[in-house]
mmCIF file of C-alpha atoms and ligand atoms in Angstrom:
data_model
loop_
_atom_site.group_PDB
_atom_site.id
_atom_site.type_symbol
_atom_site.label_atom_id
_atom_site.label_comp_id
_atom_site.label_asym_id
_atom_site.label_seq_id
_atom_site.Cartn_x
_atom_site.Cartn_y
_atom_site.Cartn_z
ATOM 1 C CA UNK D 25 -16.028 -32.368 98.187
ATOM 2 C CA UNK D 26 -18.214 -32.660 101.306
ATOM 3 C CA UNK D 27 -19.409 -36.874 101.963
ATOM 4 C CA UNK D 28 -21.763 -38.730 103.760
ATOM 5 C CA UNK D 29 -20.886 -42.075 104.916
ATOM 6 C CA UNK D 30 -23.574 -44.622 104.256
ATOM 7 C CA UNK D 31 -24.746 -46.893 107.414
ATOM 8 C CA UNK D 32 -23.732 -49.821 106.166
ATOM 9 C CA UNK D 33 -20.152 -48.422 105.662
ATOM 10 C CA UNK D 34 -19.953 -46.544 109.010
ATOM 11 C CA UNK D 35 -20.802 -49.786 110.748
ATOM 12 C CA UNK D 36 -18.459 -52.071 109.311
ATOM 13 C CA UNK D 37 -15.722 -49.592 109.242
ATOM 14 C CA UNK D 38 -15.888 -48.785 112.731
ATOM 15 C CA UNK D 39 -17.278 -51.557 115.004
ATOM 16 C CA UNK D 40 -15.684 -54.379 116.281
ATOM 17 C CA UNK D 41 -14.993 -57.744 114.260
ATOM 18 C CA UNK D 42 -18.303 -59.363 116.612
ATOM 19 C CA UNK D 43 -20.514 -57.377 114.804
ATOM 20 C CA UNK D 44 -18.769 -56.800 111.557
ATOM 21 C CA UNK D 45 -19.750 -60.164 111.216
ATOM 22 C CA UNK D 46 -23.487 -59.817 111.739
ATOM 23 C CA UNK D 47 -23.231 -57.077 109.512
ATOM 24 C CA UNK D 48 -22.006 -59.256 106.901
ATOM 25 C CA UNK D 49 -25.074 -61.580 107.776
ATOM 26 C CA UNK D 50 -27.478 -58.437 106.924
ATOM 27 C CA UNK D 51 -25.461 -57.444 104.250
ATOM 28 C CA UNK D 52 -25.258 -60.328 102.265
ATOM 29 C CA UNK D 53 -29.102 -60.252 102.867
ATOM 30 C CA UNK D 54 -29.341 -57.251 100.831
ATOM 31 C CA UNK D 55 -28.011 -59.422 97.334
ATOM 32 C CA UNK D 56 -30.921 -59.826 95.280
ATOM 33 C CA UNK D 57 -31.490 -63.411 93.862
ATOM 34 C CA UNK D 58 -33.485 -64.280 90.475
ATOM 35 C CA UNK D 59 -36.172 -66.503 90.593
ATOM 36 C CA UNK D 60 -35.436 -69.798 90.119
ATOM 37 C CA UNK D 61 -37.468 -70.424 87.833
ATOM 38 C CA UNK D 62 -37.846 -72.830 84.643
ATOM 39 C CA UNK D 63 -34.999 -70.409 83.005
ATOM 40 C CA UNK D 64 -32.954 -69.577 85.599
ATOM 41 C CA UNK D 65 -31.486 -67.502 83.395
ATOM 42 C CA UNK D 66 -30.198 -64.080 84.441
ATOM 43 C CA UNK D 67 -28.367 -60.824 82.759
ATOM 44 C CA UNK D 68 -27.331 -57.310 84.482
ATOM 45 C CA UNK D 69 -25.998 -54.272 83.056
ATOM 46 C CA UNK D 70 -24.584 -51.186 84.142
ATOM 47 C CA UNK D 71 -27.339 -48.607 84.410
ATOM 48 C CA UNK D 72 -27.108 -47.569 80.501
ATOM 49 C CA UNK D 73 -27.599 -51.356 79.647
ATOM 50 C CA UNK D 74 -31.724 -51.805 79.745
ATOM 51 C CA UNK D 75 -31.724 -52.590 76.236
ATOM 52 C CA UNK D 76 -28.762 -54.747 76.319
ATOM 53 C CA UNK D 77 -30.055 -56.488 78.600
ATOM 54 C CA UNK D 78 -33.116 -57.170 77.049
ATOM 55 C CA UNK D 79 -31.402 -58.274 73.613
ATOM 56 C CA UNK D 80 -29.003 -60.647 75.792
ATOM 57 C CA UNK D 81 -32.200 -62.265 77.357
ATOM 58 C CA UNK D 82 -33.470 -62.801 73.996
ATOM 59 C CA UNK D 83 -30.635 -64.318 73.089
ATOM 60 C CA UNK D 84 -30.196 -66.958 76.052
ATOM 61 C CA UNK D 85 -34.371 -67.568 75.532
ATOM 62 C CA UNK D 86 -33.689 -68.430 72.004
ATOM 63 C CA UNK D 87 -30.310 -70.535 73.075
ATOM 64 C CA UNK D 88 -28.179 -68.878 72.699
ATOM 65 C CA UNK D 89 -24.509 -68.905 74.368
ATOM 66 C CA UNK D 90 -23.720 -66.070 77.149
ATOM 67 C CA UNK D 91 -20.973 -64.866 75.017
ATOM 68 C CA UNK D 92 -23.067 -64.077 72.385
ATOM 69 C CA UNK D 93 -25.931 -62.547 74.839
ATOM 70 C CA UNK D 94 -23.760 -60.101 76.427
ATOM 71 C CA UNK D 95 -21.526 -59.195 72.968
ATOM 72 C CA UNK D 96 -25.190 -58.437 70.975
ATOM 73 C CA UNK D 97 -26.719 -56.618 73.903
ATOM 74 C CA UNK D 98 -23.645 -54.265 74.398
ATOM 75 C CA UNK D 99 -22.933 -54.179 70.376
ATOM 76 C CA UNK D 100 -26.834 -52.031 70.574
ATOM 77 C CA UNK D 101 -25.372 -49.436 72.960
ATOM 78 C CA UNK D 102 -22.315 -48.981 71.018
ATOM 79 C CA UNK D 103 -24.158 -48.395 67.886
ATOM 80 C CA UNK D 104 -26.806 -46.144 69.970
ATOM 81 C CA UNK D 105 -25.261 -42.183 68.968
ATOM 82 C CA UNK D 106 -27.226 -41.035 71.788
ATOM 83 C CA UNK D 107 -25.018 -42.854 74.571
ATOM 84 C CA UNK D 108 -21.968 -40.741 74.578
ATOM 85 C CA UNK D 109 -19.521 -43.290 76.647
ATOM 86 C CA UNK D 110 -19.743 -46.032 74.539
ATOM 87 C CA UNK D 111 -18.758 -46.752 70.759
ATOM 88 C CA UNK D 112 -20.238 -44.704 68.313
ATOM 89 C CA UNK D 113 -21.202 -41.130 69.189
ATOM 90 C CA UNK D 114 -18.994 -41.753 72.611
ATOM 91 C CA UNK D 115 -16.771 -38.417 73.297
ATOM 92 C CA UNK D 116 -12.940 -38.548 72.177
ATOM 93 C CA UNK D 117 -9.964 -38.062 73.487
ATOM 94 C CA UNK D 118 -8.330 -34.562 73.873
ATOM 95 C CA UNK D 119 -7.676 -34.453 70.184
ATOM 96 C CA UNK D 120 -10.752 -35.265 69.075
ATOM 97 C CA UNK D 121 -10.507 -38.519 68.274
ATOM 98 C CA UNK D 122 -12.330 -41.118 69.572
ATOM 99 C CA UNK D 123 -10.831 -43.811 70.860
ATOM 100 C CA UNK D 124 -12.238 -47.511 72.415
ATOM 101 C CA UNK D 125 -11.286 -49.592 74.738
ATOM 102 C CA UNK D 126 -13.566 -53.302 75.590
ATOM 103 C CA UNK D 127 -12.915 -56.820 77.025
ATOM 104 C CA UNK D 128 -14.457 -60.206 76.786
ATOM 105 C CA UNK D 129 -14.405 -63.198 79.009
ATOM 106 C CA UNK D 130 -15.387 -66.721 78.431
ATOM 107 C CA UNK D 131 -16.141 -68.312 81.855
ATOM 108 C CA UNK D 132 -16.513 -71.947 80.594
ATOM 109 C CA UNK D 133 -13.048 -72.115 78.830
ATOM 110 C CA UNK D 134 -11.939 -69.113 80.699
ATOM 111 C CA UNK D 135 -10.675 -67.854 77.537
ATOM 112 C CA UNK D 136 -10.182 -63.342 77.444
ATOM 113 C CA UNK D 137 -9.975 -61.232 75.152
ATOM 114 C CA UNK D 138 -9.549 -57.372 74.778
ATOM 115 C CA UNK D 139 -8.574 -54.197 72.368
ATOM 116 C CA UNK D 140 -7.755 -50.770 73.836
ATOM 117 C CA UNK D 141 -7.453 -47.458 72.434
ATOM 118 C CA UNK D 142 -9.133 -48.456 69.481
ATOM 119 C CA UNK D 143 -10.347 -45.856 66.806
ATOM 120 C CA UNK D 144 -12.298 -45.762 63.792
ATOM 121 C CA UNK D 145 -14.019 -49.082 64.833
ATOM 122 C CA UNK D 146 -17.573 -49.215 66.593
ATOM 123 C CA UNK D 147 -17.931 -52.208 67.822
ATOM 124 C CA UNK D 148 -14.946 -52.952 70.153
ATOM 125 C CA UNK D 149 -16.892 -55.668 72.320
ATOM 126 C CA UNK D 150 -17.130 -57.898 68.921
ATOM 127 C CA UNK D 151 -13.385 -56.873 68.145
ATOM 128 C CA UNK D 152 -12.191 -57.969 71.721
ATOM 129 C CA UNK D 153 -14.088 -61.402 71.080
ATOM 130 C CA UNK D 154 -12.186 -62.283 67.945
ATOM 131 C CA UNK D 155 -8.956 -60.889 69.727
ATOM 132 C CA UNK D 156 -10.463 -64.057 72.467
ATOM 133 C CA UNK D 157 -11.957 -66.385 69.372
ATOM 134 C CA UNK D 158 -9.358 -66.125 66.163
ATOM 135 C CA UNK D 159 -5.921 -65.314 68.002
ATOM 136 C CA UNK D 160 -3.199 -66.819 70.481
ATOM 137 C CA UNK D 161 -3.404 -63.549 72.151
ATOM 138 C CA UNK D 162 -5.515 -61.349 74.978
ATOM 139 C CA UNK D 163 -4.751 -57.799 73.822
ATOM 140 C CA UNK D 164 -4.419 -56.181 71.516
ATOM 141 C CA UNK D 165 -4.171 -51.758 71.362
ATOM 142 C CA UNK D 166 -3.979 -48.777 68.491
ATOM 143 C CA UNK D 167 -2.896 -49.719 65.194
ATOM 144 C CA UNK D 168 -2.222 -53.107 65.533
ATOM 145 C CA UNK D 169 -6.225 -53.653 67.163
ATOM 146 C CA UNK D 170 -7.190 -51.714 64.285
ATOM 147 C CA UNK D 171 -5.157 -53.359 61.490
ATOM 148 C CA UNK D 172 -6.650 -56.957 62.872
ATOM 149 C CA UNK D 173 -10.047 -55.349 62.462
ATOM 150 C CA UNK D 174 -9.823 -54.275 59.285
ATOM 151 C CA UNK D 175 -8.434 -57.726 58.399
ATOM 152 C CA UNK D 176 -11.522 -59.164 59.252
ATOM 153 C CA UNK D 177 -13.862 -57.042 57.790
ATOM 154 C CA UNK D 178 -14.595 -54.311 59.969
ATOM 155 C CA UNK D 179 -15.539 -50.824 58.356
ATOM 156 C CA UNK D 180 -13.252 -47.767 58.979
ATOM 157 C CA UNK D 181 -15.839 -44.812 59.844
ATOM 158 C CA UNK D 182 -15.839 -41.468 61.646
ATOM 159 C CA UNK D 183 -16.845 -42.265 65.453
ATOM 160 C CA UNK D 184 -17.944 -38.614 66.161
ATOM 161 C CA UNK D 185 -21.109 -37.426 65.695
ATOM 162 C CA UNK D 186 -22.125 -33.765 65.564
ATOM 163 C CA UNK D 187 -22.980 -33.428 69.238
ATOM 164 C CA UNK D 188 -19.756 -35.368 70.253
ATOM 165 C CA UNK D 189 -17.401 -33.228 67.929
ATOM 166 C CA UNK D 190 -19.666 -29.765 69.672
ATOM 167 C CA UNK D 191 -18.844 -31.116 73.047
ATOM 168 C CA UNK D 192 -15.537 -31.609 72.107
ATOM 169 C CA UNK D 193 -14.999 -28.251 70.593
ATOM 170 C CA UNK D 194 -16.693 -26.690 73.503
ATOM 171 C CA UNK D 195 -14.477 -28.561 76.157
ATOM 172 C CA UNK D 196 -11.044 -27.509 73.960
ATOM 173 C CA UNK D 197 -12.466 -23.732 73.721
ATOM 174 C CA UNK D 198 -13.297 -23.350 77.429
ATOM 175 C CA UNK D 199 -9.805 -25.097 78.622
ATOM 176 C CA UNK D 200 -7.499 -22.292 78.836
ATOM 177 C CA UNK D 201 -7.380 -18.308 78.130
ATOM 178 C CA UNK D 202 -3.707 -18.885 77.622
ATOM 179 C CA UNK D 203 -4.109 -21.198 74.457
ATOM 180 C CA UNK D 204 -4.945 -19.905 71.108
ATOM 181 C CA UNK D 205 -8.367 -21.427 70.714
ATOM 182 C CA UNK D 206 -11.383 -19.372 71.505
ATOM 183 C CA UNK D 207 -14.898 -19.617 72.495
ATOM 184 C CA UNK D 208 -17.737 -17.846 69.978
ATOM 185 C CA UNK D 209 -18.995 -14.488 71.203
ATOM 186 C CA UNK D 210 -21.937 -14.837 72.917
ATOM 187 C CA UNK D 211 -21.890 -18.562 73.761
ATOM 188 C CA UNK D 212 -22.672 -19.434 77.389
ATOM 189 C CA UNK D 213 -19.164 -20.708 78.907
ATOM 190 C CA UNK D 214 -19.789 -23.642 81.530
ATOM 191 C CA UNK D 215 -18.233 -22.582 84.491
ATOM 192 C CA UNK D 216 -16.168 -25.833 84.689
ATOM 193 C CA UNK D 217 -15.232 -27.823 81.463
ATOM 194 C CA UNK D 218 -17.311 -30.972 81.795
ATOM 195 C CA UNK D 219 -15.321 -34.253 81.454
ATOM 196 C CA UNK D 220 -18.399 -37.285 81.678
ATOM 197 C CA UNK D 221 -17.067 -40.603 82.277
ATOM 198 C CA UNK D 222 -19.588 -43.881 80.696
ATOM 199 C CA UNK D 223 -18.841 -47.175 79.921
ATOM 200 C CA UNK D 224 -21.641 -50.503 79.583
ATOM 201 C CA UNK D 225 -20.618 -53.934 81.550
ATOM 202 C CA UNK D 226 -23.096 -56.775 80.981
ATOM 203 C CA UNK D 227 -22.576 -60.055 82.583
ATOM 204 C CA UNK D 228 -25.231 -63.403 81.830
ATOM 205 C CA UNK D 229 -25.519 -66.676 83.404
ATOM 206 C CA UNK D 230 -27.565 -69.217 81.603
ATOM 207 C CA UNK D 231 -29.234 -72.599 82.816
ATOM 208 C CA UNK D 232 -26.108 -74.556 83.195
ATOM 209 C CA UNK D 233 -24.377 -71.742 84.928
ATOM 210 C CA UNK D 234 -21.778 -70.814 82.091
ATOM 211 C CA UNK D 235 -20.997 -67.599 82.557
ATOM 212 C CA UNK D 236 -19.424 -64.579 79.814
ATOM 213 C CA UNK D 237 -19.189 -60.899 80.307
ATOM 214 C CA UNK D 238 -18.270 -57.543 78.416
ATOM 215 C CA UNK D 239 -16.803 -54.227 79.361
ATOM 216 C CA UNK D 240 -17.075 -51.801 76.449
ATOM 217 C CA UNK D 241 -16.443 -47.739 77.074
ATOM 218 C CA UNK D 242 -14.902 -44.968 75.097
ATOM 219 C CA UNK D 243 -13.086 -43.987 78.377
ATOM 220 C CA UNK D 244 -13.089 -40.746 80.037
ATOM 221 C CA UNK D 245 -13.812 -38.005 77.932
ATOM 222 C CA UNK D 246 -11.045 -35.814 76.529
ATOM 223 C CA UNK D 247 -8.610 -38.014 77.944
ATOM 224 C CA UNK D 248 -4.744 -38.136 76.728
ATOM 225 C CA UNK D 249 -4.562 -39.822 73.568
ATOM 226 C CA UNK D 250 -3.137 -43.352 74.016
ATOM 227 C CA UNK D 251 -4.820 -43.378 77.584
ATOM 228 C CA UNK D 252 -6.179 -46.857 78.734
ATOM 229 C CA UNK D 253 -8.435 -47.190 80.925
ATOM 230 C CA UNK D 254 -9.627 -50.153 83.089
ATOM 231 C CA UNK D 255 -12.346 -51.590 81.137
ATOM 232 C CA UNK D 256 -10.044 -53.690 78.648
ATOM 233 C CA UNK D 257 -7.878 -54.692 81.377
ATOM 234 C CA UNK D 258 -8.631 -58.090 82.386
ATOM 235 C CA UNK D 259 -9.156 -58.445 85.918
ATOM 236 C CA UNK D 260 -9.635 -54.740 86.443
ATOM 237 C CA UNK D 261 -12.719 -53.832 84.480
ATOM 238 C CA UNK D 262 -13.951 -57.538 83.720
ATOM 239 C CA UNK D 263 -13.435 -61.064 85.635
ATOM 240 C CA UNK D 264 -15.326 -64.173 84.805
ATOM 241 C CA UNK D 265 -14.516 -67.307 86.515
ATOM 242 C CA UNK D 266 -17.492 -70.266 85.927
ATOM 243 C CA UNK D 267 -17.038 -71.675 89.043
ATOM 244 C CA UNK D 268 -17.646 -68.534 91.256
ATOM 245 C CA UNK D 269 -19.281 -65.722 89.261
ATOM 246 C CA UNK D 270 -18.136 -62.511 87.373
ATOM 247 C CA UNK D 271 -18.078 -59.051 87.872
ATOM 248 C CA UNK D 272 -17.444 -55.915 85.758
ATOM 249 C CA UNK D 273 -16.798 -51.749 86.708
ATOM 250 C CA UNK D 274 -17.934 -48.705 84.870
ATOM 251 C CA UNK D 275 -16.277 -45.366 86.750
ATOM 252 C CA UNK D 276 -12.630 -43.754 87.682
ATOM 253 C CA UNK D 277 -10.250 -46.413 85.701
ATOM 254 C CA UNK D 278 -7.009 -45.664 87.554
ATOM 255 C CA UNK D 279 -8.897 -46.163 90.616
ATOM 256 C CA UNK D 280 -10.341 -49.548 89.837
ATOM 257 C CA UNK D 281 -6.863 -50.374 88.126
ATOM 258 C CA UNK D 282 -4.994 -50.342 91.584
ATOM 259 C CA UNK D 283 -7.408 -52.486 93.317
ATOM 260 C CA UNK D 284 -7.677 -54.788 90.090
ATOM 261 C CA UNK D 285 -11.544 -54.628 91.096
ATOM 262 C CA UNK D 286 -13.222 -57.080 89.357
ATOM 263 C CA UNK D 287 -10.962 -59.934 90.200
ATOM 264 C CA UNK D 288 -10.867 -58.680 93.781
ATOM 265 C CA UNK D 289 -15.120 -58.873 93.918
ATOM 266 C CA UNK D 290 -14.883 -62.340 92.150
ATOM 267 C CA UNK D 291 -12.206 -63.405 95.197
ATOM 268 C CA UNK D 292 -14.213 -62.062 97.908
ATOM 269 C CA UNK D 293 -17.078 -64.264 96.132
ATOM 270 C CA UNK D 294 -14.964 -67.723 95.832
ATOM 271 C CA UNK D 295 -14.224 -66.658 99.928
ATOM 272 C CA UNK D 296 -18.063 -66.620 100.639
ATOM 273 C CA UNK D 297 -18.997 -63.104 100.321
ATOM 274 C CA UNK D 298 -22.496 -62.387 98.207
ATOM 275 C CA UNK D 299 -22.119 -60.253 95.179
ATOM 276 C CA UNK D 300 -23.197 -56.608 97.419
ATOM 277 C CA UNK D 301 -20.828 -57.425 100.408
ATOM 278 C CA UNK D 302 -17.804 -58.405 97.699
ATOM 279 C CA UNK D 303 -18.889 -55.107 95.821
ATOM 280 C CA UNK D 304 -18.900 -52.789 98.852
ATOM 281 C CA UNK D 305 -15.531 -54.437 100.431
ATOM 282 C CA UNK D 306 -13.492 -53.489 97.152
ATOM 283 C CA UNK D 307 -14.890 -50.438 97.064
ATOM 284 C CA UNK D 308 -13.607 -49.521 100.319
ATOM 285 C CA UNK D 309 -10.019 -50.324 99.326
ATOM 286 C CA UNK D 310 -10.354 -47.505 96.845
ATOM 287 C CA UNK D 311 -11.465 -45.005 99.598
ATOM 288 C CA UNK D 312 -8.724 -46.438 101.587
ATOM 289 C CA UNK D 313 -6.306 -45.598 98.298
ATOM 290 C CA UNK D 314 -7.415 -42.303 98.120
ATOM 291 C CA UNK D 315 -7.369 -41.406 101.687
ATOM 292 C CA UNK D 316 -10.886 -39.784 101.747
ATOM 293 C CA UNK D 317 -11.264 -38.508 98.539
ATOM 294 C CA UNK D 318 -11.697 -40.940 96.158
ATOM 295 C CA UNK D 319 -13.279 -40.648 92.528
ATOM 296 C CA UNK D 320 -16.753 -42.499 91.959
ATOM 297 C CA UNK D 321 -16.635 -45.738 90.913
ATOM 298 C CA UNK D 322 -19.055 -48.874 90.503
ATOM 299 C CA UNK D 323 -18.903 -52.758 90.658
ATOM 300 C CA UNK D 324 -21.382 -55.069 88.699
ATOM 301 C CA UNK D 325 -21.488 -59.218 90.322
ATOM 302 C CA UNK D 326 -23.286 -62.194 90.118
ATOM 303 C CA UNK D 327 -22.461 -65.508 91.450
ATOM 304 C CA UNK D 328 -23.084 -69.001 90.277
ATOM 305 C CA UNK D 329 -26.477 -69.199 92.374
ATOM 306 C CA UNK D 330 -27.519 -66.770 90.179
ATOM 307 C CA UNK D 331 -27.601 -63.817 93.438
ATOM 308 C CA UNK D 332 -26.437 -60.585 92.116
ATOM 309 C CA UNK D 333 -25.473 -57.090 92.541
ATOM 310 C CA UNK D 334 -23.914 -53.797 91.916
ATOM 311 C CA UNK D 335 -22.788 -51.252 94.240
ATOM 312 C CA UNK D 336 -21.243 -47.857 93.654
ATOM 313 C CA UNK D 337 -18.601 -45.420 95.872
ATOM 314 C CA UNK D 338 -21.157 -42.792 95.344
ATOM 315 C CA UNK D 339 -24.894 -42.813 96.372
ATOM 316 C CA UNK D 340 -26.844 -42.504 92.952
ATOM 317 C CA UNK D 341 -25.994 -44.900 90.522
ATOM 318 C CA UNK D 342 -28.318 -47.750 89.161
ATOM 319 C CA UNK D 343 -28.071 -50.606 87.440
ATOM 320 C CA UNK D 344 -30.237 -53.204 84.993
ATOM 321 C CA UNK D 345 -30.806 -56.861 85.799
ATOM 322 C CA UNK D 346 -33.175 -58.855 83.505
ATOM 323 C CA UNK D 347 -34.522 -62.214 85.714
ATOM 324 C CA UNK D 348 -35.663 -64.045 82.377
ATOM 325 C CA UNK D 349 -39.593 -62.310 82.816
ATOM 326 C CA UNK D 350 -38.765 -58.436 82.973
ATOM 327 C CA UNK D 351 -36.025 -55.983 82.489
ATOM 328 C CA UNK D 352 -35.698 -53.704 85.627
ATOM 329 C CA UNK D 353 -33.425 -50.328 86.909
ATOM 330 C CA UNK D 354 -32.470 -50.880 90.424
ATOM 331 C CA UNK D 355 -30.686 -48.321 92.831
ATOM 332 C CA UNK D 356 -26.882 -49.357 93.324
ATOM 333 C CA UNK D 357 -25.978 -50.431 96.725
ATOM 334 C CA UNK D 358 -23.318 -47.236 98.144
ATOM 335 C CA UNK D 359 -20.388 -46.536 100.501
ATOM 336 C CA UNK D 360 -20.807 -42.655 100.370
ATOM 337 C CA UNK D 361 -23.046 -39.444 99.416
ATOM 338 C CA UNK D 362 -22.033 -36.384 97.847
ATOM 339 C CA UNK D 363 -22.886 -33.233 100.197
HETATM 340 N N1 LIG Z 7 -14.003 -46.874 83.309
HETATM 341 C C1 LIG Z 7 -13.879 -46.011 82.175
HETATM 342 C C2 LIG Z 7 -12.463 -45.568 82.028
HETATM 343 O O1 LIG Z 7 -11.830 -45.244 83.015
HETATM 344 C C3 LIG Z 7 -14.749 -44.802 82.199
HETATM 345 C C4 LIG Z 7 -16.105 -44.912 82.825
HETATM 346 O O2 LIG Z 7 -16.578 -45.966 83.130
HETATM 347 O O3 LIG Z 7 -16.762 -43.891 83.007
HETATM 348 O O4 LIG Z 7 -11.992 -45.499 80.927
#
């Protein structure tokens, strides 16, 4: 894969510490900040989350807490069918089944929860907040995350939908010529099984700064049953500490696992760094990982003055923020661009 190195990364990668510290100056510049106004009340989203972060501000407006603003807003995507990376209707594993992985945190108890390769249960965002709420516990996976669900009244149903069981199909027919499944006469054969990765984070600070955020996904598509990703692992997919800020990932999992991302954007914030600096400086310890050839990958922050961000390995990706009067899609800050 042919890349383009974006400015900002070229600079600060090459030139000397004198003006990799300017650079910081103009990079920090590029962090957005919400009006401060009467609400100062602020929720962003990965790029899928415009109506969850919508319902979230509706929440907070109507006084809600942030933990219930960014659990509701993300519990809409993973009942939306249509989003296939998230909840219902998100593709399975590489038996067919689908399986979920989310985490909550708490910032003003600091209090986590999570559930990871989760089936038969929509909603894992709501799950991983009773995991948080109604147990001594953080995480909870497979049977035992679905046996707690089911003892609190969660219904059992089929996660696939007709267009995420075809894709599935499809994917398993195309995989091999030396297997004994095979594709229907006539049907157009993608040249190159497609394996889409999705996942929603949504992060909310309210007026007296409290912060909470979710990351819900079903994980990469057709992955190896029993695979966890990085969005239930605290730290990795999710961090929320009140008195800095929080930040959240959607992308590669392994990649963001072995720079335990999140935390590492939320500790570049409690050093000084603004949410798009923090984002961009993690993300360069993942190309650094990967030697040149890294998989995408995206960071979501805000900070307790309310400045935010999200930035993403790859140029492309986009994000939602909701500054208490509109919902918006921005363009993701970027380290690199795919030739
Ligand atoms: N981060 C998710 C995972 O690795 C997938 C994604 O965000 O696309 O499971």
């Amino acid at each position: 894969m042919g890349a383009t190195i974006s400015r900002r990364f070229l600079l600060s990668s090459t030139l000397a510490s004198s003006i990799s510290s300017l650079l910081e100056l103009d990079m920090m510049g590029q962090s957005q900040s919400a009006p401060q106004g009467p609400s100062q009340l602020l929720v962003i989203s990965s790029g899928n989350g415009i109506k969850a972060v919508e319902k979230a501000m509706a929440i907070l407006k109507a006084g809600g807490s942030t933990l219930d603003a960014v659990v509701e807003g993300v519990v809409l995507v993973e009942d939306d069918p249509e989003d296939d990376g998230v909840g219902y209707g998100g593709l399975p594993n590489a038996d067919g089944e689908v399986e979920l992985d989310a985490s909550v945190m708490y910032g003003p108890t600091g209090a986590a929860g999570a559930v990871g390769a989760l089936r038969y249960i929509r909603n894992p965002s709501r799950l991983a907040r009773l995991v948080m709420e109604r147990t001594n516990r953080v995480f909870l996976v497979g049977e035992g995350a679905l046996q707690f669900a089911l003892a609190h009244g969660f219904h059992k149903e089929d996660l696939l939908t007709e267009k995420s069981r075809q894709r599935w199909l499809q994917w398993k027919e195309e995989l091999s010529d030396k297997d004994d499944w095979v594709a229907p006469p006539k049907k157009e054969i993608s040249q190159k099984p497609e394996r889409p990765q999705g996942t929603i984070n949504c992060l909310a600070i309210d007026a007296q700064g409290d912060i909470s955020g979710v990351t819900s996904t079903s994980g990469i598509a057709f992955k190896m049953p029993g695979r966890v990703g990085d969005s239930p692992i605290i730290g990795a997919g999710l961090y929320v500490d009140n008195k800095v800020g929080a930040a959240g990932s959607t992308g590669n999992g392994e990649a963001n696992i072995r720079v335990v991302g999140a935390h590492t954007v939320v500790e570049f914030m409690r050093q000084g760094m603004a949410p798009e600096p923090a984002c961009l400086e993690t993300l360069r310890r993942v190309v650094n990982l990967y030697k040149g050839n890294p998989p995408n990958l995206s960071f979501y922050a805000l900070n307790k003055k309310r400045e935010f961000a999200a930035a993403s390995l790859f140029k492309g990706a986009k994000y939602c923020v909701h500054d208490g009067t509109r919902a918006m899609i921005r363009p993701c800050a970027w380290l690199l661009e795919k030739k």
